[in-house]
Amino acid sequence: MTALVIAEHDHASIKPATLNTVTAALACGGDVHVLVAGANAAEAGKAAAQIAGVSKVIVADSPSLAENLAENVAAQVLAIASNYSHILFPSTANGKNVAPRVAAKLDVAQISDITKVDSPDTFERPIYAGNAIATVQSSDATKVITVRTTGFDAAAATGGSATVETAEGVADSGKSSFVGREVTKSERPELTAAKIIVSGGRALGSAEKFTEVMAPLADKLNAGLGASRAAVDAGYAPNDWQVGQTGKIVAPQLYIAAGISGAIQHLAGMKDSKVIVAINKDEEAPIFSVADYGLVADLFTAVPELVKAL
Ligand SMILES: Cc1cc2nc3c(=O)[nH]c(=O)nc-3n(C[C@H](O)[C@H](O)[C@H](O)COP(=O)(O)OP(=O)(O)OC[C@H]3O[C@@H](n4cnc5c(N)ncnc54)[C@H](O)[C@@H]3O)c2cc1C
């Protein structure tokens, strides 16, 4: 029984989501291999070989894999899929783009967004915005799985000594082509990797106030900035800051929610944070039910005071 983890990488290094996915793969009980499908990706392959618990890294190098086009990456996975009992992807935009194509071609059911491995064929996953946990058993020969990375600790990025093999890269499928990429550049930590997140809600009232009140707190704490959907929909914060069921799922060491009511769809994205601090002027706000520390206060005075005190 061997599990294959599809690495998330930028050709030169391995992205953190890969490490959590390796932990999930190890919990499946057998050997763990990692596929680095890229172009000039030897460095990423070397980094993957350092991950604790991984026994083999397969580097598939081809110009067709330079831009991570889902059709080509899926073909690359399928080229070696028959060697594996489990194929695991991080539940990121990339992973979710490739996994269903692989599952469909293998004619198996995808097991999505797992948070726990009970046994090699039985997995737990949240449903109804995290209000219930479904236990899913699969009798498929190959389990194609996406892993909710916040459900698993990261494997150590160093300390391993996997062998590195190369595999022939697949030819371009011709089904899609790369046109361009616009990447948000930010000095702040990326939300899904941030150790601390400060999030603002509808209460901020405007984009200007959001920046004026929340940014200094994020700067002081070197935190990522998040937002509720109401704040995003109102244009106070950009779309990629949204935390929740239809935004990002995060589990930082510290999550500070200011002026966020705590609707279940928001909680679905952050309730696994290690320490939750809520600032809300309504003591009945549901966010207090998940908060470790709650402050019933007006955020327009409390947040600047907090910044001053830090
Ligand atoms: C299918 C679906 C998916 C969804 N996905 C998401 C999602 O991914 N993420 C998400 O966040 N939401 C999501 N929502 C929306 C969600 O239901 C809530 O509407 C949203 O989270 C509310 O945002 P909010 O807490 O900022 O606003 P509100 O609910 O309006 O809460 C504002 C809070 O601020 C407090 N407040 C007001 N003024 C102050 C002040 N001066 N100082 C301190 N506190 C103050 C109020 O007491 C209140 O609790 C989804 C909804 C649906 C139906």
CSV table of C-alpha atoms and ligand atoms in Angstrom, one decimal:
chain,number,residue,atom,x,y,z
A,1,MET,CA,0.0,0.0,0.0
A,2,THR,CA,1.6,3.3,-1.1
A,3,ALA,CA,0.2,6.8,-1.1
A,4,LEU,CA,1.1,9.4,-3.6
A,5,VAL,CA,1.0,13.1,-2.6
A,6,ILE,CA,0.7,15.7,-5.4
A,7,ALA,CA,3.0,18.5,-4.3
A,8,GLU,CA,2.0,22.1,-4.4
A,9,HIS,CA,5.1,24.0,-5.5
A,10,ASP,CA,6.6,26.8,-7.5
A,11,HIS,CA,9.2,24.7,-9.2
A,12,ALA,CA,11.9,25.9,-6.8
A,13,SER,CA,10.3,25.2,-3.4
A,14,ILE,CA,7.5,23.2,-1.9
A,15,LYS,CA,4.4,25.1,-0.6
A,16,PRO,CA,3.3,24.4,3.0
A,17,ALA,CA,0.0,22.7,2.1
A,18,THR,CA,2.1,19.8,0.8
A,19,LEU,CA,3.4,19.2,4.3
A,20,ASN,CA,-0.1,18.8,5.8
A,21,THR,CA,-1.0,16.5,2.9
A,22,VAL,CA,2.0,14.3,3.7
A,23,THR,CA,0.8,13.9,7.3
A,24,ALA,CA,-2.6,12.7,6.0
A,25,ALA,CA,-0.9,10.3,3.5
A,26,LEU,CA,1.2,8.9,6.4
A,27,ALA,CA,-2.0,8.3,8.4
A,28,CYS,CA,-3.2,6.0,5.5
A,29,GLY,CA,-0.6,3.5,6.8
A,30,GLY,CA,1.8,2.7,3.9
A,31,ASP,CA,4.7,4.3,2.2
A,32,VAL,CA,4.4,7.9,1.0
A,33,HIS,CA,5.7,9.1,-2.4
A,34,VAL,CA,5.5,12.7,-3.6
A,35,LEU,CA,5.0,13.8,-7.2
A,36,VAL,CA,6.5,17.1,-8.2
A,37,ALA,CA,5.1,17.8,-11.7
A,38,GLY,CA,6.8,20.9,-13.0
A,39,ALA,CA,9.3,22.5,-15.4
A,40,ASN,CA,12.9,22.8,-14.3
A,41,ALA,CA,11.6,21.6,-10.9
A,42,ALA,CA,14.7,19.8,-9.6
A,43,GLU,CA,15.0,22.2,-6.7
A,44,ALA,CA,11.4,21.6,-5.6
A,45,GLY,CA,12.1,17.8,-6.0
A,46,LYS,CA,15.1,18.2,-3.6
A,47,ALA,CA,13.0,20.1,-1.1
A,48,ALA,CA,10.3,17.4,-1.3
A,49,ALA,CA,13.0,14.7,-0.6
A,50,GLN,CA,13.7,16.4,2.8
A,51,ILE,CA,10.2,16.1,4.1
A,52,ALA,CA,10.1,13.7,7.0
A,53,GLY,CA,8.3,10.4,6.3
A,54,VAL,CA,8.5,10.5,2.5
A,55,SER,CA,10.3,7.6,1.0
A,56,LYS,CA,10.4,8.5,-2.7
A,57,VAL,CA,10.0,11.7,-4.8
A,58,ILE,CA,9.1,11.5,-8.4
A,59,VAL,CA,10.0,14.6,-10.4
A,60,ALA,CA,8.2,14.9,-13.8
A,61,ASP,CA,9.8,17.7,-15.7
A,62,SER,CA,8.3,19.0,-18.9
A,63,PRO,CA,7.5,22.4,-20.5
A,64,SER,CA,3.9,21.2,-20.5
A,65,LEU,CA,3.9,21.4,-16.7
A,66,ALA,CA,5.3,24.9,-16.4
A,67,GLU,CA,2.1,26.7,-15.8
A,68,ASN,CA,0.3,24.0,-13.7
A,69,LEU,CA,-2.5,23.5,-16.3
A,70,ALA,CA,-4.9,21.1,-14.7
A,71,GLU,CA,-5.3,18.9,-17.9
A,72,ASN,CA,-1.6,18.3,-18.1
A,73,VAL,CA,-1.0,17.8,-14.4
A,74,ALA,CA,-3.9,15.3,-14.3
A,75,ALA,CA,-2.4,13.4,-17.2
A,76,GLN,CA,0.9,13.3,-15.4
A,77,VAL,CA,-0.8,11.9,-12.2
A,78,LEU,CA,-2.7,9.3,-14.3
A,79,ALA,CA,0.5,8.2,-16.0
A,80,ILE,CA,1.7,6.8,-12.6
A,81,ALA,CA,-1.6,6.3,-10.8
A,82,SER,CA,-1.7,2.5,-11.2
A,83,ASN,CA,1.2,2.2,-8.7
A,84,TYR,CA,-0.8,3.7,-5.9
A,85,SER,CA,-3.6,2.8,-3.4
A,86,HIS,CA,-4.1,6.5,-2.4
A,87,ILE,CA,-3.6,9.7,-4.3
A,88,LEU,CA,-3.8,12.8,-2.1
A,89,PHE,CA,-4.0,16.5,-3.1
A,90,PRO,CA,-4.1,19.5,-0.8
A,91,SER,CA,-7.6,21.0,-0.9
A,92,THR,CA,-6.3,24.2,-2.5
A,93,ALA,CA,-7.5,25.8,-5.7
A,94,ASN,CA,-4.8,23.8,-7.6
A,95,GLY,CA,-5.6,20.5,-5.9
A,96,LYS,CA,-9.3,20.9,-6.4
A,97,ASN,CA,-8.7,21.7,-10.1
A,98,VAL,CA,-6.8,18.5,-10.7
A,99,ALA,CA,-8.2,15.8,-8.3
A,100,PRO,CA,-11.7,15.5,-9.9
A,101,ARG,CA,-10.1,15.0,-13.4
A,102,VAL,CA,-8.0,12.2,-11.9
A,103,ALA,CA,-10.9,10.6,-10.1
A,104,ALA,CA,-13.2,10.7,-13.2
A,105,LYS,CA,-10.5,9.1,-15.4
A,106,LEU,CA,-9.9,6.4,-12.9
A,107,ASP,CA,-13.7,6.0,-12.5
A,108,VAL,CA,-13.6,6.3,-8.7
A,109,ALA,CA,-15.4,8.6,-6.3
A,110,GLN,CA,-13.4,11.5,-5.1
A,111,ILE,CA,-13.2,11.8,-1.3
A,112,SER,CA,-13.2,15.5,-0.7
A,113,ASP,CA,-11.8,17.7,2.1
A,114,ILE,CA,-10.9,15.0,4.6
A,115,THR,CA,-9.9,16.1,8.1
A,116,LYS,CA,-9.1,12.7,9.6
A,117,VAL,CA,-8.0,9.3,8.5
A,118,ASP,CA,-9.8,6.6,10.5
A,119,SER,CA,-8.3,3.7,8.6
A,120,PRO,CA,-6.9,3.2,5.0
A,121,ASP,CA,-10.4,3.2,3.6
A,122,THR,CA,-12.4,5.3,6.1
A,123,PHE,CA,-12.1,9.1,6.3
A,124,GLU,CA,-13.8,12.0,8.1
A,125,ARG,CA,-15.0,15.2,6.4
A,126,PRO,CA,-17.0,18.1,7.5
A,127,ILE,CA,-20.4,18.7,6.0
A,128,TYR,CA,-23.1,21.4,6.4
A,129,ALA,CA,-20.5,24.1,6.9
A,130,GLY,CA,-18.7,22.1,9.5
A,131,ASN,CA,-21.8,21.5,11.7
A,132,ALA,CA,-21.6,17.7,11.2
A,133,ILE,CA,-18.8,15.3,10.4
A,134,ALA,CA,-19.4,12.6,7.8
A,135,THR,CA,-17.5,9.3,8.1
A,136,VAL,CA,-16.9,8.1,4.6
A,137,GLN,CA,-15.8,4.5,3.7
A,138,SER,CA,-14.6,3.8,0.2
A,139,SER,CA,-14.3,0.5,-1.5
A,140,ASP,CA,-12.7,1.9,-4.6
A,141,ALA,CA,-9.3,0.4,-5.6
A,142,THR,CA,-7.7,3.8,-5.7
A,143,LYS,CA,-8.7,6.5,-3.2
A,144,VAL,CA,-8.5,9.9,-4.7
A,145,ILE,CA,-8.6,12.4,-1.8
A,146,THR,CA,-8.4,16.1,-1.2
A,147,VAL,CA,-7.0,17.0,2.2
A,148,ARG,CA,-8.3,19.9,4.3
A,149,THR,CA,-4.9,21.1,5.4
A,150,THR,CA,-6.0,22.7,8.6
A,151,GLY,CA,-7.1,19.2,9.8
A,152,PHE,CA,-3.5,17.8,9.8
A,153,ASP,CA,-0.3,19.1,11.4
A,154,ALA,CA,2.5,19.9,8.9
A,155,ALA,CA,5.1,17.2,8.4
A,156,ALA,CA,8.6,18.4,9.2
A,157,ALA,CA,10.0,20.1,6.1
A,158,THR,CA,13.5,18.7,6.8
A,159,GLY,CA,15.0,15.6,8.3
A,160,GLY,CA,13.8,13.2,5.6
A,161,SER,CA,16.0,11.5,3.0
A,162,ALA,CA,13.8,10.2,0.2
A,163,THR,CA,15.2,8.9,-3.1
A,164,VAL,CA,14.5,11.1,-6.1
A,165,GLU,CA,13.5,9.6,-9.4
A,166,THR,CA,12.6,11.3,-12.6
A,167,ALA,CA,9.6,10.4,-14.7
A,168,GLU,CA,9.0,11.3,-18.3
A,169,GLY,CA,6.9,14.5,-18.5
A,170,VAL,CA,3.6,14.2,-20.4
A,171,ALA,CA,3.0,16.0,-23.7
A,172,ASP,CA,0.8,19.0,-23.8
A,173,SER,CA,-2.8,18.0,-23.9
A,174,GLY,CA,-3.7,20.9,-26.2
A,175,LYS,CA,-6.9,21.3,-24.4
A,176,SER,CA,-6.0,24.5,-22.6
A,177,SER,CA,-3.2,27.1,-22.9
A,178,PHE,CA,-1.7,29.5,-20.6
A,179,VAL,CA,-2.6,33.1,-21.3
A,180,GLY,CA,-1.4,35.1,-18.3
A,181,ARG,CA,-1.4,35.4,-14.5
A,182,GLU,CA,-2.1,38.3,-12.2
A,183,VAL,CA,-0.7,37.6,-8.8
A,184,THR,CA,-1.6,39.8,-5.8
A,185,LYS,CA,1.6,41.0,-4.2
A,186,SER,CA,1.4,41.7,-0.6
A,187,GLU,CA,3.9,42.3,2.2
A,188,ARG,CA,1.6,40.5,4.6
A,189,PRO,CA,1.6,36.8,5.1
A,190,GLU,CA,-0.7,34.8,2.9
A,191,LEU,CA,-3.9,34.0,4.8
A,192,THR,CA,-3.7,30.2,4.6
A,193,ALA,CA,-0.1,30.2,5.9
A,194,ALA,CA,-0.3,33.1,8.4
A,195,LYS,CA,0.3,32.3,12.1
A,196,ILE,CA,-1.8,35.3,13.1
A,197,ILE,CA,-4.9,36.6,11.3
A,198,VAL,CA,-6.9,39.8,12.1
A,199,SER,CA,-10.2,39.9,10.4
A,200,GLY,CA,-12.8,42.7,10.1
A,201,GLY,CA,-16.5,42.5,9.5
A,202,ARG,CA,-19.4,44.6,8.2
A,203,ALA,CA,-19.1,46.8,11.3
A,204,LEU,CA,-16.0,48.6,9.8
A,205,GLY,CA,-18.4,50.5,7.5
A,206,SER,CA,-16.1,51.4,4.6
A,207,ALA,CA,-13.0,50.4,2.8
A,208,GLU,CA,-11.2,53.4,4.3
A,209,LYS,CA,-12.2,52.6,7.9
A,210,PHE,CA,-11.2,48.9,7.3
A,211,THR,CA,-7.7,49.9,6.3
A,212,GLU,CA,-7.4,52.7,8.9
A,213,VAL,CA,-8.5,50.5,11.8
A,214,MET,CA,-7.4,46.9,10.9
A,215,ALA,CA,-4.1,47.5,9.0
A,216,PRO,CA,-2.2,48.9,12.0
A,217,LEU,CA,-3.2,45.9,14.1
A,218,ALA,CA,-2.1,43.5,11.4
A,219,ASP,CA,1.2,45.5,11.0
A,220,LYS,CA,1.9,45.3,14.7
A,221,LEU,CA,1.3,41.5,14.8
A,222,ASN,CA,2.8,40.7,11.4
A,223,ALA,CA,-0.6,39.2,10.7
A,224,GLY,CA,-2.5,38.3,7.6
A,225,LEU,CA,-5.7,40.4,7.0
A,226,GLY,CA,-9.0,38.6,6.7
A,227,ALA,CA,-12.6,39.7,6.3
A,228,SER,CA,-16.1,38.4,6.6
A,229,ARG,CA,-18.1,37.9,3.4
A,230,ALA,CA,-20.3,40.9,4.3
A,231,ALA,CA,-17.2,43.1,4.4
A,232,VAL,CA,-16.0,41.7,1.1
A,233,ASP,CA,-19.4,42.0,-0.6
A,234,ALA,CA,-19.7,45.6,0.6
A,235,GLY,CA,-16.3,46.3,-1.0
A,236,TYR,CA,-14.4,47.0,2.3
A,237,ALA,CA,-11.9,44.2,1.6
A,238,PRO,CA,-10.7,42.3,-1.5
A,239,ASN,CA,-12.3,39.0,-2.3
A,240,ASP,CA,-9.2,36.9,-1.6
A,241,TRP,CA,-9.4,38.0,2.1
A,242,GLN,CA,-12.7,36.3,2.7
A,243,VAL,CA,-12.6,33.7,5.4
A,244,GLY,CA,-15.4,31.1,5.7
A,245,GLN,CA,-17.3,28.4,3.9
A,246,THR,CA,-17.1,30.1,0.6
A,247,GLY,CA,-13.7,31.8,1.3
A,248,LYS,CA,-10.5,30.5,2.8
A,249,ILE,CA,-10.4,27.9,5.5
A,250,VAL,CA,-7.7,29.0,8.1
A,251,ALA,CA,-6.4,27.7,11.4
A,252,PRO,CA,-3.8,30.1,12.6
A,253,GLN,CA,-2.3,30.2,16.1
A,254,LEU,CA,-4.3,33.4,16.8
A,255,TYR,CA,-7.4,34.7,15.0
A,256,ILE,CA,-8.8,38.1,16.0
A,257,ALA,CA,-12.3,38.9,14.7
A,258,ALA,CA,-13.4,42.5,15.0
A,259,GLY,CA,-17.0,43.5,14.2
A,260,ILE,CA,-17.8,40.0,12.9
A,261,SER,CA,-21.1,38.4,14.2
A,262,GLY,CA,-19.9,34.8,13.8
A,263,ALA,CA,-22.4,33.4,11.3
A,264,ILE,CA,-21.9,29.7,10.8
A,265,GLN,CA,-20.5,30.3,7.3
A,266,HIS,CA,-17.8,32.4,8.8
A,267,LEU,CA,-17.1,30.0,11.7
A,268,ALA,CA,-16.7,27.2,9.2
A,269,GLY,CA,-13.6,28.9,8.0
A,270,MET,CA,-11.9,29.8,11.2
A,271,LYS,CA,-13.2,27.8,14.2
A,272,ASP,CA,-10.2,25.5,14.2
A,273,SER,CA,-7.9,28.4,15.0
A,274,LYS,CA,-5.8,27.7,18.1
A,275,VAL,CA,-6.8,30.9,20.0
A,276,ILE,CA,-9.8,33.0,19.0
A,277,VAL,CA,-10.2,36.6,20.2
A,278,ALA,CA,-13.5,38.4,19.4
A,279,ILE,CA,-14.2,42.1,19.7
A,280,ASN,CA,-17.9,42.9,19.3
A,281,LYS,CA,-20.2,45.4,20.9
A,282,ASP,CA,-23.1,42.9,21.1
A,283,GLU,CA,-22.5,40.5,24.0
A,284,GLU,CA,-25.0,38.1,22.4
A,285,ALA,CA,-23.0,37.8,19.1
A,286,PRO,CA,-22.5,34.1,18.2
A,287,ILE,CA,-18.8,34.7,17.7
A,288,PHE,CA,-18.4,34.7,21.5
A,289,SER,CA,-19.5,31.0,21.5
A,290,VAL,CA,-16.2,30.0,19.8
A,291,ALA,CA,-14.0,32.7,21.3
A,292,ASP,CA,-11.3,31.9,23.9
A,293,TYR,CA,-11.2,35.6,24.7
A,294,GLY,CA,-14.1,38.0,24.2
A,295,LEU,CA,-14.2,41.8,24.5
A,296,VAL,CA,-17.6,43.4,24.5
A,297,ALA,CA,-16.6,46.8,23.1
A,298,ASP,CA,-16.8,49.3,20.3
A,299,LEU,CA,-14.0,48.2,17.9
A,300,PHE,CA,-13.3,51.8,16.8
A,301,THR,CA,-11.9,52.4,20.3
A,302,ALA,CA,-10.8,48.9,21.3
A,303,VAL,CA,-8.7,48.1,18.3
A,304,PRO,CA,-6.6,51.4,18.3
A,305,GLU,CA,-6.2,50.9,22.1
A,306,LEU,CA,-4.9,47.4,21.4
A,307,VAL,CA,-2.5,48.7,18.8
A,308,LYS,CA,-1.2,51.3,21.2
A,309,ALA,CA,-0.8,48.7,24.0
A,310,LEU,CA,1.2,46.3,21.8
B,1,LIG,C1,-24.1,30.0,1.1
B,1,LIG,C2,-23.4,31.1,2.0
B,1,LIG,C3,-22.1,31.1,2.1
B,1,LIG,C4,-21.5,32.1,2.9
B,1,LIG,N1,-20.1,32.1,3.1
B,1,LIG,C5,-19.5,33.0,3.9
B,1,LIG,C6,-18.1,33.0,4.1
B,1,LIG,O1,-17.4,32.3,3.5
B,1,LIG,N2,-17.6,33.9,5.0
B,1,LIG,C7,-18.4,34.7,5.7
B,1,LIG,O2,-17.9,35.5,6.6
B,1,LIG,N3,-19.7,34.8,5.5
B,1,LIG,C8,-20.3,33.9,4.7
B,1,LIG,N4,-21.6,34.0,4.4
B,1,LIG,C9,-22.4,35.1,5.0
B,1,LIG,C10,-22.8,34.9,6.5
B,1,LIG,O3,-24.0,34.2,6.6
B,1,LIG,C11,-22.9,36.3,7.2
B,1,LIG,O4,-23.8,37.1,6.5
B,1,LIG,C12,-21.6,37.1,7.2
B,1,LIG,O5,-20.6,36.3,7.8
B,1,LIG,C13,-21.8,38.3,8.1
B,1,LIG,O6,-20.7,39.1,8.2
B,1,LIG,P1,-20.4,40.1,9.4
B,1,LIG,O7,-20.3,39.2,10.6
B,1,LIG,O8,-19.2,40.9,9.0
B,1,LIG,O9,-21.7,41.0,9.4
B,1,LIG,P2,-22.9,41.1,10.4
B,1,LIG,O10,-23.5,39.8,10.6
B,1,LIG,O11,-23.7,42.2,10.0
B,1,LIG,O12,-22.2,41.4,11.8
B,1,LIG,C14,-21.6,42.6,12.2
B,1,LIG,C15,-21.2,42.5,13.6
B,1,LIG,O13,-20.5,43.6,14.0
B,1,LIG,C16,-20.9,44.0,15.3
B,1,LIG,N5,-20.7,45.5,15.4
B,1,LIG,C17,-21.3,46.5,14.8
B,1,LIG,N6,-20.7,47.7,15.1
B,1,LIG,C18,-19.7,47.4,15.9
B,1,LIG,C19,-18.7,48.2,16.6
B,1,LIG,N7,-18.6,49.5,16.4
B,1,LIG,N8,-17.8,47.6,17.3
B,1,LIG,C20,-17.8,46.2,17.5
B,1,LIG,N9,-18.7,45.4,16.9
B,1,LIG,C21,-19.7,46.0,16.1
B,1,LIG,C22,-22.4,43.7,15.4
B,1,LIG,O14,-22.8,43.5,16.7
B,1,LIG,C23,-22.4,42.4,14.6
B,1,LIG,O15,-22.2,41.3,15.4
B,1,LIG,C24,-22.3,33.0,3.6
B,1,LIG,C25,-23.7,33.0,3.5
B,1,LIG,C26,-24.2,32.0,2.7
B,1,LIG,C27,-25.7,32.0,2.6
